[in-house]
Amino acid sequence: MNNQHPLPTQLFDKRQLITNPVELITYEIDAGFDRGKPDGVFYPNSAADVSRIMRWAHEHKVPLIARGAGTGLSGGAVPEHGGIIVEFARLNRVLDFDQTGRSASVETGLINLVLDALVKKAGLYYPPDPSSGRSSTIGGNLGENAGGPHCFKYGVTTNYITGLEVVLADGQIVHLGGRALDYPEYDFCGILVGSEGTLGIVTRAELRLIRNPPGVKTMMVAFDSIETAGQAVSAVIAAGLMPATLEMMDQKIMGMIEAYSGAGLPVQAGAGLIVEVDGYPESLDAQMEEMADILTQNGGHSLRLAQSEEERQKIWYGRKSAAGAMSRLAPTFYLVDITVPRSRLAATLADVDQILEKHDLRAGHVFHAGDGNLHPLILCDARNPALMGRVFQATDEIVALAIACEGSITGEHGVGIEKRKYMPVMYTPTELAAMLDLKQILDPHGLLNPGKIFPDTVATPVYAAPVWPTTNPFAPASTQEAAAGLAALSAAGQRVQIGSHVNQVRSDGEVWLSTANLRGIQTFAQDDLYVTVSAGTPVHELQTFLRDYGMQAPVAAAWPAMSIGGLIATNFNAPLRMRYGALRDLMLATTVVLADGRTIRAGRSVVKNVAGYDLPKLFVGSHGTLGLLTDITLKLIPAPRAQRTLCVHLDQLALATAMAQQLLAQTLVASALLVVEGMQIPGAPVTPYTLVYTAEGVPEDVNAELAQVAAIVGAAGRLAVTETSLTGSAIWTNHLNRGTDGLLVRIGVPSNVLATMAHQLPRLAGQQDLLDFGAGLIYTVLPGVELEAAQAWLANVRQLAKAQGGYAVVIAAPPSIQNSLDPWGQQPEVLPIMRALKARWDPAGILNPGRFIVD
Ligand SMILES: Cc1cc2nc3c(=O)[nH]c(=O)nc-3n(C[C@H](O)[C@H](O)[C@H](O)COP(=O)(O)OP(=O)(O)OC[C@H]3O[C@@H](n4cnc5c(N)ncnc54)[C@H](O)[C@@H]3O)c2cc1C
C-alpha cells in the first residue's frame, strides 16, 4: 500500500471505502498504459457524500480522482500521485426523464448504453456513442468529451450537456447551466466538460435528447486503397451530403477482424468504408443512391447494402470487433488518437503508414473518417520495452503530423498522462497559462486529479508591449494592434466599451473599441467545413459569401448590422439552433485578446479536439467582458437542398401551444417551431397567433416531415394553413425588430414548461410574444412601457421563470428606462467563480463595464 495520505476511515461506512491493498490493484490503471497506486477507493451514494469527502480532502490536502468505468485510454483516472479514487458505480440513477421536453437528468455513474436503451424505447436518441458505450459512464464521457461514429452528423458529448451539478475542490456543490438554455452566466458547464476531472467532480448531468431517426440504411463499400477511400469521403462532403456515419478500416485491420469475427468484410480491398444514412424512410433510398454514385465515381466498388437489421448489425459487428480482434493477436494494443483537417486525411494516412513501417510495427487503421479523427491501432506487448520504445517513438511522430497541419493531439481520448507532454507543442505558453488560470481558480491546491493534462512546467506567457491608441474610437486593424492598445489601456485602468460601429463616440470618459476594421473572410476551408472570419464582419456579409459556394454558417443575425463577434459575445441564438446546434456548438475556435495584452487562440479549426480545456465556450455569451474576439472559426454546413415553412393561423393561444407541443415530439429536420403573436407574414392572414414550422434538409425528408405536420394540424379541425418563403428564423428576426423602440425580454425555461409559462405570463398593453419551442425561449416585445409597469412585469415574470428553473433577461430597453432596469434579475451560483476569472483576465476591470452580470 502507498500509505502516502491519511484516509477518512472514521467518516464513512466501511462498505463505502476500500483500503485493502489487493482490491486496490484494480484501480491502479485504466484502459491505457500508465499506472499509479491509490490510497483508497470511495463509493459515494450521493452528491452530499462527494461533498463530504471533498471537504475532508481539502482539509487534509489529499488528492481525489473521479473514476467512471476506467475505460479511458490516456490515464485520466489513474491515481498517479496517490490519493482517493471517487468511484461512481453506485451513483447511476436516471433521476428524471422528460419525454416531452426531450431531456434527462442523470447521475454520472450511469452507463452510456443504459441511457441509450432507455431513451430509444421512447423514440428518442442520445447521440454521443463511444465504442466503449457498453461500459463507459456519462461522467467519464463528459470528463473526456467523448465522441463516436455518429458524431460527424450529431456532435460530441458537450453538444448534449445543458447543465451540471458539480462538487468543487472545497466541497461546495454548485449548479452550472440547467435544463433551460442560454443562462446568463459564463459557460463553465462547457469548461467542465472535457476537463478530465481536474476542475470539479460532476455528480449529475442534464442531457439534451433528440428524436431517434425513424429510418436508417447502412452500406459497406470497398476501395483499392485507403487514400482513394479518403478522397471519396471528401467528395461525399463536398457534394453537400450529411451521412450519419463514415467509418473507415484499412486492409490490415479488416484482415485481423475477419479472422476473428467472420463479419464478411471486404478483406481483399485496400480499405472498407461503412456509410450510414438516416432520416425518414422515404428519403433513405434517394440518399443512399446518391451516396453510392459518388462513392463509385471515386473508386468505390463491391457495394454491400444491408437488406435487413440483422445484416446491418453484422456490418457494425465487424467494425466493433476491432478491439477484440487485436487482443487475439498480441498481448495488447496501443490506440493512437489524433485529429487532422478532413482534407488532410489521405495524405496523413500515407505518412502514418510510413512511420509505422519505419519502426517495424504491426498496426491497422479504424477511424471516424467524417471528422478527421484517426486511430492507428498498434499491436504491442507492455512487457517488451524495446517494442514499446518503438511504439512510443512512432506515436510521437504521428502526433507531430497532427500538430503540423493544425489538427489536435487528441480528438476523443483526452490528454490525461499520456499526451500532456505534447500540450506545449500544440498550444503556446500563453494559451496554456490561460487554461491554468482556470485550474488555479477552481482547484488552487491542485487536489483534483493532479498531474493530468498539463506538464509540470509551462513557459512564461507573452504580453503585448503597450501602445496607447491614438484615436477614440480605437479601431484596430489587426489582433496585434488590438493587443498593444488593450495592454496600454489596461495598465492605465482606462475603461473600454467594445462594439462593431466606428462612429459611436462616448462622452463618459470611456474608450470606444470598434471592431469595424477587423473585417473579412480569413480562411474558407470548404473541404474541411469551416470558415475563419474577422470578428467585425457583419453576419449578412458572411452569409452572402457562403451562399455562392452552397454553404452556410447556420446562424442568423438578430439585428441587420450585427457582427459575427457581437453575435457570439451575446450568444443570440436563432430558432435554427434546433436543427444545427447553438453558437456554442458551432464555434470551433476564436482568437482573443485578453485585457492585459495576452493573445490566445482558443480551440482549433477541427471538429474534434479534446486537448485541454474547451476555452472557446467561455467567450460565447460573455458579452465582451473576458476579452476582445478578433476572429472566429465557425463550423460550416452545406446549404439545405429544400427548405419549406408552413404557417398555421390560430385564434387561441391554448390551441397553438397544444399543437406546438404535439409537433415538437415529431421534429426531426425542423429548423423552427414557433408560435408568434399578431404577426403579419406576407401573403398570409393576420390572426392572433401563427404557428410557424420550418423544415430543411433533403427534399424527401422535408416533405415527409411537413406531411406529418399537415396530418397533425388537419386532425385539429379546419384551420387556415399557408406556406411562406420566409424561414422561422427570419420570422424571429422580424419579431425582434418590431420591438426596437420598446422593451425586449428573453425568458428561458425548460422546454416542457414553455406552454405553461406562456399561459401564465402577465399581460401589458401592446405586448407581443414569440415562443421558440425548439429552445424553450419566449421573446416578449413591450412597446411604450413605463418604468413602474416594466419593473412590476419583470419581477412577476422572473418569479414565475425561476420557479421552473428558468430566467428572464432584458435584451433591449428604451433609453428612458434602460438604466433603471436590472437586465439580469438573478445571481448565478457560479458568479463568484465568474468574478475570479474576470479578475485574472481583466485585472483592471476595463472591458465592457456594466454590460454583464459579472460587474
Ligand atoms: C475499447 C475502447 C473503445 C473506446 N472507444 C471510444 C470512442 O469511440 N470514443 C471515445 O470518445 N472514447 C472511446 N474510448 C475511451 C473511453 O471509453 C472514453 O474516454 C470514456 O468516455 C471514458 O468513460 P469512463 O466511464 O470509462 O471514464 P474513466 O476512464 O473512468 O474516466 C475518464 C476521465 O473522466 C473523469 N471522470 C470520470 N467520472 C467523472 C465525474 N463524475 N466527474 C468528473 N470527472 C470524471 C476521470 O477522472 C478521467 O479523467 C474507448 C475506450 C476503449 C477501451
JSON list of C-alpha atoms in Angstrom, two decimals, residues 512-683:
[
{"chain": "A", "resi": 512, "resn": "TRP", "atom": "CA", "xyz": [-14.84, 53.00, -27.65]},
{"chain": "A", "resi": 513, "resn": "LEU", "atom": "CA", "xyz": [-13.12, 49.99, -29.19]},
{"chain": "A", "resi": 514, "resn": "SER", "atom": "CA", "xyz": [-14.58, 49.39, -32.60]},
{"chain": "A", "resi": 515, "resn": "THR", "atom": "CA", "xyz": [-14.17, 46.06, -34.43]},
{"chain": "A", "resi": 516, "resn": "ALA", "atom": "CA", "xyz": [-15.16, 47.74, -37.72]},
{"chain": "A", "resi": 517, "resn": "ASN", "atom": "CA", "xyz": [-11.64, 47.36, -39.16]},
{"chain": "A", "resi": 518, "resn": "LEU", "atom": "CA", "xyz": [-11.47, 43.69, -38.24]},
{"chain": "A", "resi": 519, "resn": "ARG", "atom": "CA", "xyz": [-13.49, 42.66, -41.24]},
{"chain": "A", "resi": 520, "resn": "GLY", "atom": "CA", "xyz": [-13.50, 39.96, -43.91]},
{"chain": "A", "resi": 521, "resn": "ILE", "atom": "CA", "xyz": [-13.11, 36.25, -44.52]},
{"chain": "A", "resi": 522, "resn": "GLN", "atom": "CA", "xyz": [-9.69, 34.99, -43.44]},
{"chain": "A", "resi": 523, "resn": "THR", "atom": "CA", "xyz": [-9.90, 31.32, -44.36]},
{"chain": "A", "resi": 524, "resn": "PHE", "atom": "CA", "xyz": [-12.62, 29.49, -46.21]},
{"chain": "A", "resi": 525, "resn": "ALA", "atom": "CA", "xyz": [-11.95, 25.76, -45.98]},
{"chain": "A", "resi": 526, "resn": "GLN", "atom": "CA", "xyz": [-14.82, 24.22, -47.87]},
{"chain": "A", "resi": 527, "resn": "ASP", "atom": "CA", "xyz": [-13.44, 20.67, -47.78]},
{"chain": "A", "resi": 528, "resn": "ASP", "atom": "CA", "xyz": [-12.81, 20.93, -44.07]},
{"chain": "A", "resi": 529, "resn": "LEU", "atom": "CA", "xyz": [-16.17, 22.56, -43.43]},
{"chain": "A", "resi": 530, "resn": "TYR", "atom": "CA", "xyz": [-15.06, 25.66, -41.57]},
{"chain": "A", "resi": 531, "resn": "VAL", "atom": "CA", "xyz": [-14.62, 29.36, -42.12]},
{"chain": "A", "resi": 532, "resn": "THR", "atom": "CA", "xyz": [-12.50, 31.82, -40.16]},
{"chain": "A", "resi": 533, "resn": "VAL", "atom": "CA", "xyz": [-13.87, 35.30, -40.25]},
{"chain": "A", "resi": 534, "resn": "SER", "atom": "CA", "xyz": [-12.76, 38.56, -38.64]},
{"chain": "A", "resi": 535, "resn": "ALA", "atom": "CA", "xyz": [-14.96, 39.43, -35.69]},
{"chain": "A", "resi": 536, "resn": "GLY", "atom": "CA", "xyz": [-16.25, 42.75, -37.01]},
{"chain": "A", "resi": 537, "resn": "THR", "atom": "CA", "xyz": [-17.66, 41.20, -40.20]},
{"chain": "A", "resi": 538, "resn": "PRO", "atom": "CA", "xyz": [-21.43, 41.64, -40.47]},
{"chain": "A", "resi": 539, "resn": "VAL", "atom": "CA", "xyz": [-23.30, 38.32, -40.28]},
{"chain": "A", "resi": 540, "resn": "HIS", "atom": "CA", "xyz": [-25.10, 39.05, -43.55]},
{"chain": "A", "resi": 541, "resn": "GLU", "atom": "CA", "xyz": [-21.77, 39.60, -45.34]},
{"chain": "A", "resi": 542, "resn": "LEU", "atom": "CA", "xyz": [-20.56, 36.16, -44.28]},
{"chain": "A", "resi": 543, "resn": "GLN", "atom": "CA", "xyz": [-23.83, 34.53, -45.31]},
{"chain": "A", "resi": 544, "resn": "THR", "atom": "CA", "xyz": [-23.75, 36.18, -48.74]},
{"chain": "A", "resi": 545, "resn": "PHE", "atom": "CA", "xyz": [-20.20, 34.96, -49.27]},
{"chain": "A", "resi": 546, "resn": "LEU", "atom": "CA", "xyz": [-21.04, 31.39, -48.28]},
{"chain": "A", "resi": 547, "resn": "ARG", "atom": "CA", "xyz": [-24.22, 31.23, -50.35]},
{"chain": "A", "resi": 548, "resn": "ASP", "atom": "CA", "xyz": [-22.18, 31.37, -53.56]},
{"chain": "A", "resi": 549, "resn": "TYR", "atom": "CA", "xyz": [-20.47, 28.14, -52.53]},
{"chain": "A", "resi": 550, "resn": "GLY", "atom": "CA", "xyz": [-23.66, 26.34, -51.48]},
{"chain": "A", "resi": 551, "resn": "MET", "atom": "CA", "xyz": [-22.59, 26.53, -47.85]},
{"chain": "A", "resi": 552, "resn": "GLN", "atom": "CA", "xyz": [-23.99, 28.13, -44.72]},
{"chain": "A", "resi": 553, "resn": "ALA", "atom": "CA", "xyz": [-22.88, 29.06, -41.24]},
{"chain": "A", "resi": 554, "resn": "PRO", "atom": "CA", "xyz": [-26.18, 28.13, -39.59]},
{"chain": "A", "resi": 555, "resn": "VAL", "atom": "CA", "xyz": [-26.62, 31.33, -37.60]},
{"chain": "A", "resi": 556, "resn": "ALA", "atom": "CA", "xyz": [-28.91, 34.33, -38.03]},
{"chain": "A", "resi": 557, "resn": "ALA", "atom": "CA", "xyz": [-28.47, 37.97, -37.07]},
{"chain": "A", "resi": 558, "resn": "ALA", "atom": "CA", "xyz": [-30.99, 39.41, -34.66]},
{"chain": "A", "resi": 559, "resn": "TRP", "atom": "CA", "xyz": [-30.33, 42.93, -35.96]},
{"chain": "A", "resi": 560, "resn": "PRO", "atom": "CA", "xyz": [-29.40, 43.85, -39.54]},
{"chain": "A", "resi": 561, "resn": "ALA", "atom": "CA", "xyz": [-25.96, 45.28, -38.68]},
{"chain": "A", "resi": 562, "resn": "MET", "atom": "CA", "xyz": [-24.96, 42.58, -36.22]},
{"chain": "A", "resi": 563, "resn": "SER", "atom": "CA", "xyz": [-21.34, 41.43, -36.47]},
{"chain": "A", "resi": 564, "resn": "ILE", "atom": "CA", "xyz": [-20.14, 37.86, -36.01]},
{"chain": "A", "resi": 565, "resn": "GLY", "atom": "CA", "xyz": [-18.27, 38.95, -32.87]},
{"chain": "A", "resi": 566, "resn": "GLY", "atom": "CA", "xyz": [-21.39, 40.62, -31.48]},
{"chain": "A", "resi": 567, "resn": "LEU", "atom": "CA", "xyz": [-23.46, 37.55, -32.22]},
{"chain": "A", "resi": 568, "resn": "ILE", "atom": "CA", "xyz": [-21.06, 35.26, -30.37]},
{"chain": "A", "resi": 569, "resn": "ALA", "atom": "CA", "xyz": [-20.49, 37.65, -27.47]},
{"chain": "A", "resi": 570, "resn": "THR", "atom": "CA", "xyz": [-24.22, 38.00, -26.82]},
{"chain": "A", "resi": 571, "resn": "ASN", "atom": "CA", "xyz": [-24.99, 34.32, -27.55]},
{"chain": "A", "resi": 572, "resn": "PHE", "atom": "CA", "xyz": [-28.00, 35.31, -29.60]},
{"chain": "A", "resi": 573, "resn": "ASN", "atom": "CA", "xyz": [-29.33, 32.00, -30.89]},
{"chain": "A", "resi": 574, "resn": "ALA", "atom": "CA", "xyz": [-31.88, 31.91, -33.67]},
{"chain": "A", "resi": 575, "resn": "PRO", "atom": "CA", "xyz": [-34.53, 29.16, -33.79]},
{"chain": "A", "resi": 576, "resn": "LEU", "atom": "CA", "xyz": [-32.46, 27.23, -36.36]},
{"chain": "A", "resi": 577, "resn": "ARG", "atom": "CA", "xyz": [-30.28, 26.03, -33.49]},
{"chain": "A", "resi": 578, "resn": "MET", "atom": "CA", "xyz": [-32.79, 23.19, -33.10]},
{"chain": "A", "resi": 579, "resn": "ARG", "atom": "CA", "xyz": [-31.55, 21.78, -36.43]},
{"chain": "A", "resi": 580, "resn": "TYR", "atom": "CA", "xyz": [-27.86, 22.70, -36.41]},
{"chain": "A", "resi": 581, "resn": "GLY", "atom": "CA", "xyz": [-26.84, 23.39, -32.82]},
{"chain": "A", "resi": 582, "resn": "ALA", "atom": "CA", "xyz": [-26.32, 26.60, -30.87]},
{"chain": "A", "resi": 583, "resn": "LEU", "atom": "CA", "xyz": [-23.49, 29.11, -31.27]},
{"chain": "A", "resi": 584, "resn": "ARG", "atom": "CA", "xyz": [-21.52, 27.29, -28.55]},
{"chain": "A", "resi": 585, "resn": "ASP", "atom": "CA", "xyz": [-21.72, 24.16, -30.73]},
{"chain": "A", "resi": 586, "resn": "LEU", "atom": "CA", "xyz": [-20.76, 25.93, -33.95]},
{"chain": "A", "resi": 587, "resn": "MET", "atom": "CA", "xyz": [-17.75, 27.99, -32.86]},
{"chain": "A", "resi": 588, "resn": "LEU", "atom": "CA", "xyz": [-14.68, 25.78, -33.17]},
{"chain": "A", "resi": 589, "resn": "ALA", "atom": "CA", "xyz": [-12.06, 28.39, -32.33]},
{"chain": "A", "resi": 590, "resn": "THR", "atom": "CA", "xyz": [-11.51, 32.09, -31.75]},
{"chain": "A", "resi": 591, "resn": "THR", "atom": "CA", "xyz": [-8.56, 34.43, -31.42]},
{"chain": "A", "resi": 592, "resn": "VAL", "atom": "CA", "xyz": [-8.95, 36.51, -28.29]},
{"chain": "A", "resi": 593, "resn": "VAL", "atom": "CA", "xyz": [-7.02, 39.42, -26.85]},
{"chain": "A", "resi": 594, "resn": "LEU", "atom": "CA", "xyz": [-7.30, 39.41, -23.07]},
{"chain": "A", "resi": 595, "resn": "ALA", "atom": "CA", "xyz": [-7.39, 42.81, -21.41]},
{"chain": "A", "resi": 596, "resn": "ASP", "atom": "CA", "xyz": [-3.83, 42.52, -20.14]},
{"chain": "A", "resi": 597, "resn": "GLY", "atom": "CA", "xyz": [-2.44, 42.14, -23.68]},
{"chain": "A", "resi": 598, "resn": "ARG", "atom": "CA", "xyz": [-2.19, 38.34, -23.81]},
{"chain": "A", "resi": 599, "resn": "THR", "atom": "CA", "xyz": [-3.42, 36.84, -27.09]},
{"chain": "A", "resi": 600, "resn": "ILE", "atom": "CA", "xyz": [-4.72, 33.30, -27.29]},
{"chain": "A", "resi": 601, "resn": "ARG", "atom": "CA", "xyz": [-6.14, 31.15, -29.99]},
{"chain": "A", "resi": 602, "resn": "ALA", "atom": "CA", "xyz": [-8.85, 29.28, -28.10]},
{"chain": "A", "resi": 603, "resn": "GLY", "atom": "CA", "xyz": [-9.74, 25.98, -29.79]},
{"chain": "A", "resi": 604, "resn": "ARG", "atom": "CA", "xyz": [-8.56, 24.77, -33.19]},
{"chain": "A", "resi": 605, "resn": "SER", "atom": "CA", "xyz": [-10.15, 24.53, -36.65]},
{"chain": "A", "resi": 606, "resn": "VAL", "atom": "CA", "xyz": [-11.00, 20.84, -36.37]},
{"chain": "A", "resi": 607, "resn": "VAL", "atom": "CA", "xyz": [-14.37, 19.45, -35.32]},
{"chain": "A", "resi": 608, "resn": "LYS", "atom": "CA", "xyz": [-12.92, 17.08, -32.74]},
{"chain": "A", "resi": 609, "resn": "ASN", "atom": "CA", "xyz": [-10.39, 18.42, -30.27]},
{"chain": "A", "resi": 610, "resn": "VAL", "atom": "CA", "xyz": [-10.32, 17.44, -26.60]},
{"chain": "A", "resi": 611, "resn": "ALA", "atom": "CA", "xyz": [-6.83, 18.71, -25.85]},
{"chain": "A", "resi": 612, "resn": "GLY", "atom": "CA", "xyz": [-7.07, 20.82, -22.70]},
{"chain": "A", "resi": 613, "resn": "TYR", "atom": "CA", "xyz": [-9.95, 22.99, -21.55]},
{"chain": "A", "resi": 614, "resn": "ASP", "atom": "CA", "xyz": [-12.58, 24.00, -24.09]},
{"chain": "A", "resi": 615, "resn": "LEU", "atom": "CA", "xyz": [-11.82, 27.73, -23.82]},
{"chain": "A", "resi": 616, "resn": "PRO", "atom": "CA", "xyz": [-13.98, 28.90, -26.77]},
{"chain": "A", "resi": 617, "resn": "LYS", "atom": "CA", "xyz": [-17.10, 28.14, -24.69]},
{"chain": "A", "resi": 618, "resn": "LEU", "atom": "CA", "xyz": [-16.20, 30.90, -22.23]},
{"chain": "A", "resi": 619, "resn": "PHE", "atom": "CA", "xyz": [-16.42, 33.62, -24.85]},
{"chain": "A", "resi": 620, "resn": "VAL", "atom": "CA", "xyz": [-19.88, 32.69, -26.09]},
{"chain": "A", "resi": 621, "resn": "GLY", "atom": "CA", "xyz": [-22.32, 34.85, -24.16]},
{"chain": "A", "resi": 622, "resn": "SER", "atom": "CA", "xyz": [-19.70, 36.61, -22.02]},
{"chain": "A", "resi": 623, "resn": "HIS", "atom": "CA", "xyz": [-20.67, 39.99, -23.54]},
{"chain": "A", "resi": 624, "resn": "GLY", "atom": "CA", "xyz": [-17.09, 41.01, -24.26]},
{"chain": "A", "resi": 625, "resn": "THR", "atom": "CA", "xyz": [-16.20, 41.11, -20.57]},
{"chain": "A", "resi": 626, "resn": "LEU", "atom": "CA", "xyz": [-13.45, 38.48, -20.79]},
{"chain": "A", "resi": 627, "resn": "GLY", "atom": "CA", "xyz": [-11.60, 39.54, -23.92]},
{"chain": "A", "resi": 628, "resn": "LEU", "atom": "CA", "xyz": [-11.78, 41.04, -27.37]},
{"chain": "A", "resi": 629, "resn": "LEU", "atom": "CA", "xyz": [-12.61, 38.44, -30.04]},
{"chain": "A", "resi": 630, "resn": "THR", "atom": "CA", "xyz": [-10.67, 39.32, -33.18]},
{"chain": "A", "resi": 631, "resn": "ASP", "atom": "CA", "xyz": [-11.57, 36.34, -35.34]},
{"chain": "A", "resi": 632, "resn": "ILE", "atom": "CA", "xyz": [-13.94, 33.42, -35.14]},
{"chain": "A", "resi": 633, "resn": "THR", "atom": "CA", "xyz": [-13.85, 29.97, -36.73]},
{"chain": "A", "resi": 634, "resn": "LEU", "atom": "CA", "xyz": [-17.27, 28.54, -37.40]},
{"chain": "A", "resi": 635, "resn": "LYS", "atom": "CA", "xyz": [-18.35, 25.09, -38.47]},
{"chain": "A", "resi": 636, "resn": "LEU", "atom": "CA", "xyz": [-19.99, 25.09, -41.90]},
{"chain": "A", "resi": 637, "resn": "ILE", "atom": "CA", "xyz": [-22.95, 23.06, -43.07]},
{"chain": "A", "resi": 638, "resn": "PRO", "atom": "CA", "xyz": [-23.97, 22.53, -46.69]},
{"chain": "A", "resi": 639, "resn": "ALA", "atom": "CA", "xyz": [-26.90, 24.77, -47.58]},
{"chain": "A", "resi": 640, "resn": "PRO", "atom": "CA", "xyz": [-30.10, 22.74, -47.35]},
{"chain": "A", "resi": 641, "resn": "ARG", "atom": "CA", "xyz": [-31.44, 21.42, -50.64]},
{"chain": "A", "resi": 642, "resn": "ALA", "atom": "CA", "xyz": [-35.01, 22.01, -49.57]},
{"chain": "A", "resi": 643, "resn": "GLN", "atom": "CA", "xyz": [-36.49, 24.46, -47.08]},
{"chain": "A", "resi": 644, "resn": "ARG", "atom": "CA", "xyz": [-40.22, 24.92, -46.51]},
{"chain": "A", "resi": 645, "resn": "THR", "atom": "CA", "xyz": [-42.22, 26.81, -43.92]},
{"chain": "A", "resi": 646, "resn": "LEU", "atom": "CA", "xyz": [-45.83, 26.16, -43.00]},
{"chain": "A", "resi": 647, "resn": "CYS", "atom": "CA", "xyz": [-47.91, 28.67, -41.06]},
{"chain": "A", "resi": 648, "resn": "VAL", "atom": "CA", "xyz": [-51.00, 27.62, -39.15]},
{"chain": "A", "resi": 649, "resn": "HIS", "atom": "CA", "xyz": [-53.29, 30.52, -38.31]},
{"chain": "A", "resi": 650, "resn": "LEU", "atom": "CA", "xyz": [-54.99, 30.29, -34.95]},
{"chain": "A", "resi": 651, "resn": "ASP", "atom": "CA", "xyz": [-57.25, 32.34, -32.68]},
{"chain": "A", "resi": 652, "resn": "GLN", "atom": "CA", "xyz": [-56.30, 30.90, -29.34]},
{"chain": "A", "resi": 653, "resn": "LEU", "atom": "CA", "xyz": [-53.01, 30.54, -27.53]},
{"chain": "A", "resi": 654, "resn": "ALA", "atom": "CA", "xyz": [-54.15, 27.29, -25.90]},
{"chain": "A", "resi": 655, "resn": "LEU", "atom": "CA", "xyz": [-54.65, 25.58, -29.25]},
{"chain": "A", "resi": 656, "resn": "ALA", "atom": "CA", "xyz": [-51.39, 26.99, -30.64]},
{"chain": "A", "resi": 657, "resn": "THR", "atom": "CA", "xyz": [-49.28, 25.76, -27.70]},
{"chain": "A", "resi": 658, "resn": "ALA", "atom": "CA", "xyz": [-51.01, 22.37, -27.52]},
{"chain": "A", "resi": 659, "resn": "MET", "atom": "CA", "xyz": [-50.37, 21.86, -31.22]},
{"chain": "A", "resi": 660, "resn": "ALA", "atom": "CA", "xyz": [-46.76, 23.06, -30.97]},
{"chain": "A", "resi": 661, "resn": "GLN", "atom": "CA", "xyz": [-46.12, 20.64, -28.16]},
{"chain": "A", "resi": 662, "resn": "GLN", "atom": "CA", "xyz": [-47.59, 17.78, -30.15]},
{"chain": "A", "resi": 663, "resn": "LEU", "atom": "CA", "xyz": [-45.46, 18.74, -33.15]},
{"chain": "A", "resi": 664, "resn": "LEU", "atom": "CA", "xyz": [-42.30, 19.07, -31.07]},
{"chain": "A", "resi": 665, "resn": "ALA", "atom": "CA", "xyz": [-42.36, 15.33, -30.40]},
{"chain": "A", "resi": 666, "resn": "GLN", "atom": "CA", "xyz": [-42.20, 14.75, -34.19]},
{"chain": "A", "resi": 667, "resn": "THR", "atom": "CA", "xyz": [-39.43, 17.15, -35.16]},
{"chain": "A", "resi": 668, "resn": "LEU", "atom": "CA", "xyz": [-36.53, 15.55, -36.97]},
{"chain": "A", "resi": 669, "resn": "VAL", "atom": "CA", "xyz": [-35.47, 18.05, -39.63]},
{"chain": "A", "resi": 670, "resn": "ALA", "atom": "CA", "xyz": [-37.28, 21.10, -38.24]},
{"chain": "A", "resi": 671, "resn": "SER", "atom": "CA", "xyz": [-35.29, 24.33, -38.07]},
{"chain": "A", "resi": 672, "resn": "ALA", "atom": "CA", "xyz": [-38.03, 26.29, -36.33]},
{"chain": "A", "resi": 673, "resn": "LEU", "atom": "CA", "xyz": [-41.16, 25.58, -34.35]},
{"chain": "A", "resi": 674, "resn": "LEU", "atom": "CA", "xyz": [-42.60, 28.87, -33.19]},
{"chain": "A", "resi": 675, "resn": "VAL", "atom": "CA", "xyz": [-45.82, 30.40, -32.00]},
{"chain": "A", "resi": 676, "resn": "VAL", "atom": "CA", "xyz": [-45.85, 34.10, -32.77]},
{"chain": "A", "resi": 677, "resn": "GLU", "atom": "CA", "xyz": [-48.44, 36.62, -31.74]},
{"chain": "A", "resi": 678, "resn": "GLY", "atom": "CA", "xyz": [-50.17, 39.03, -34.15]},
{"chain": "A", "resi": 679, "resn": "MET", "atom": "CA", "xyz": [-47.51, 38.80, -36.85]},
{"chain": "A", "resi": 680, "resn": "GLN", "atom": "CA", "xyz": [-48.05, 39.98, -40.42]},
{"chain": "A", "resi": 681, "resn": "ILE", "atom": "CA", "xyz": [-46.49, 37.29, -42.60]},
{"chain": "A", "resi": 682, "resn": "PRO", "atom": "CA", "xyz": [-46.51, 38.22, -46.31]},
{"chain": "A", "resi": 683, "resn": "GLY", "atom": "CA", "xyz": [-49.31, 36.52, -48.21]}
]
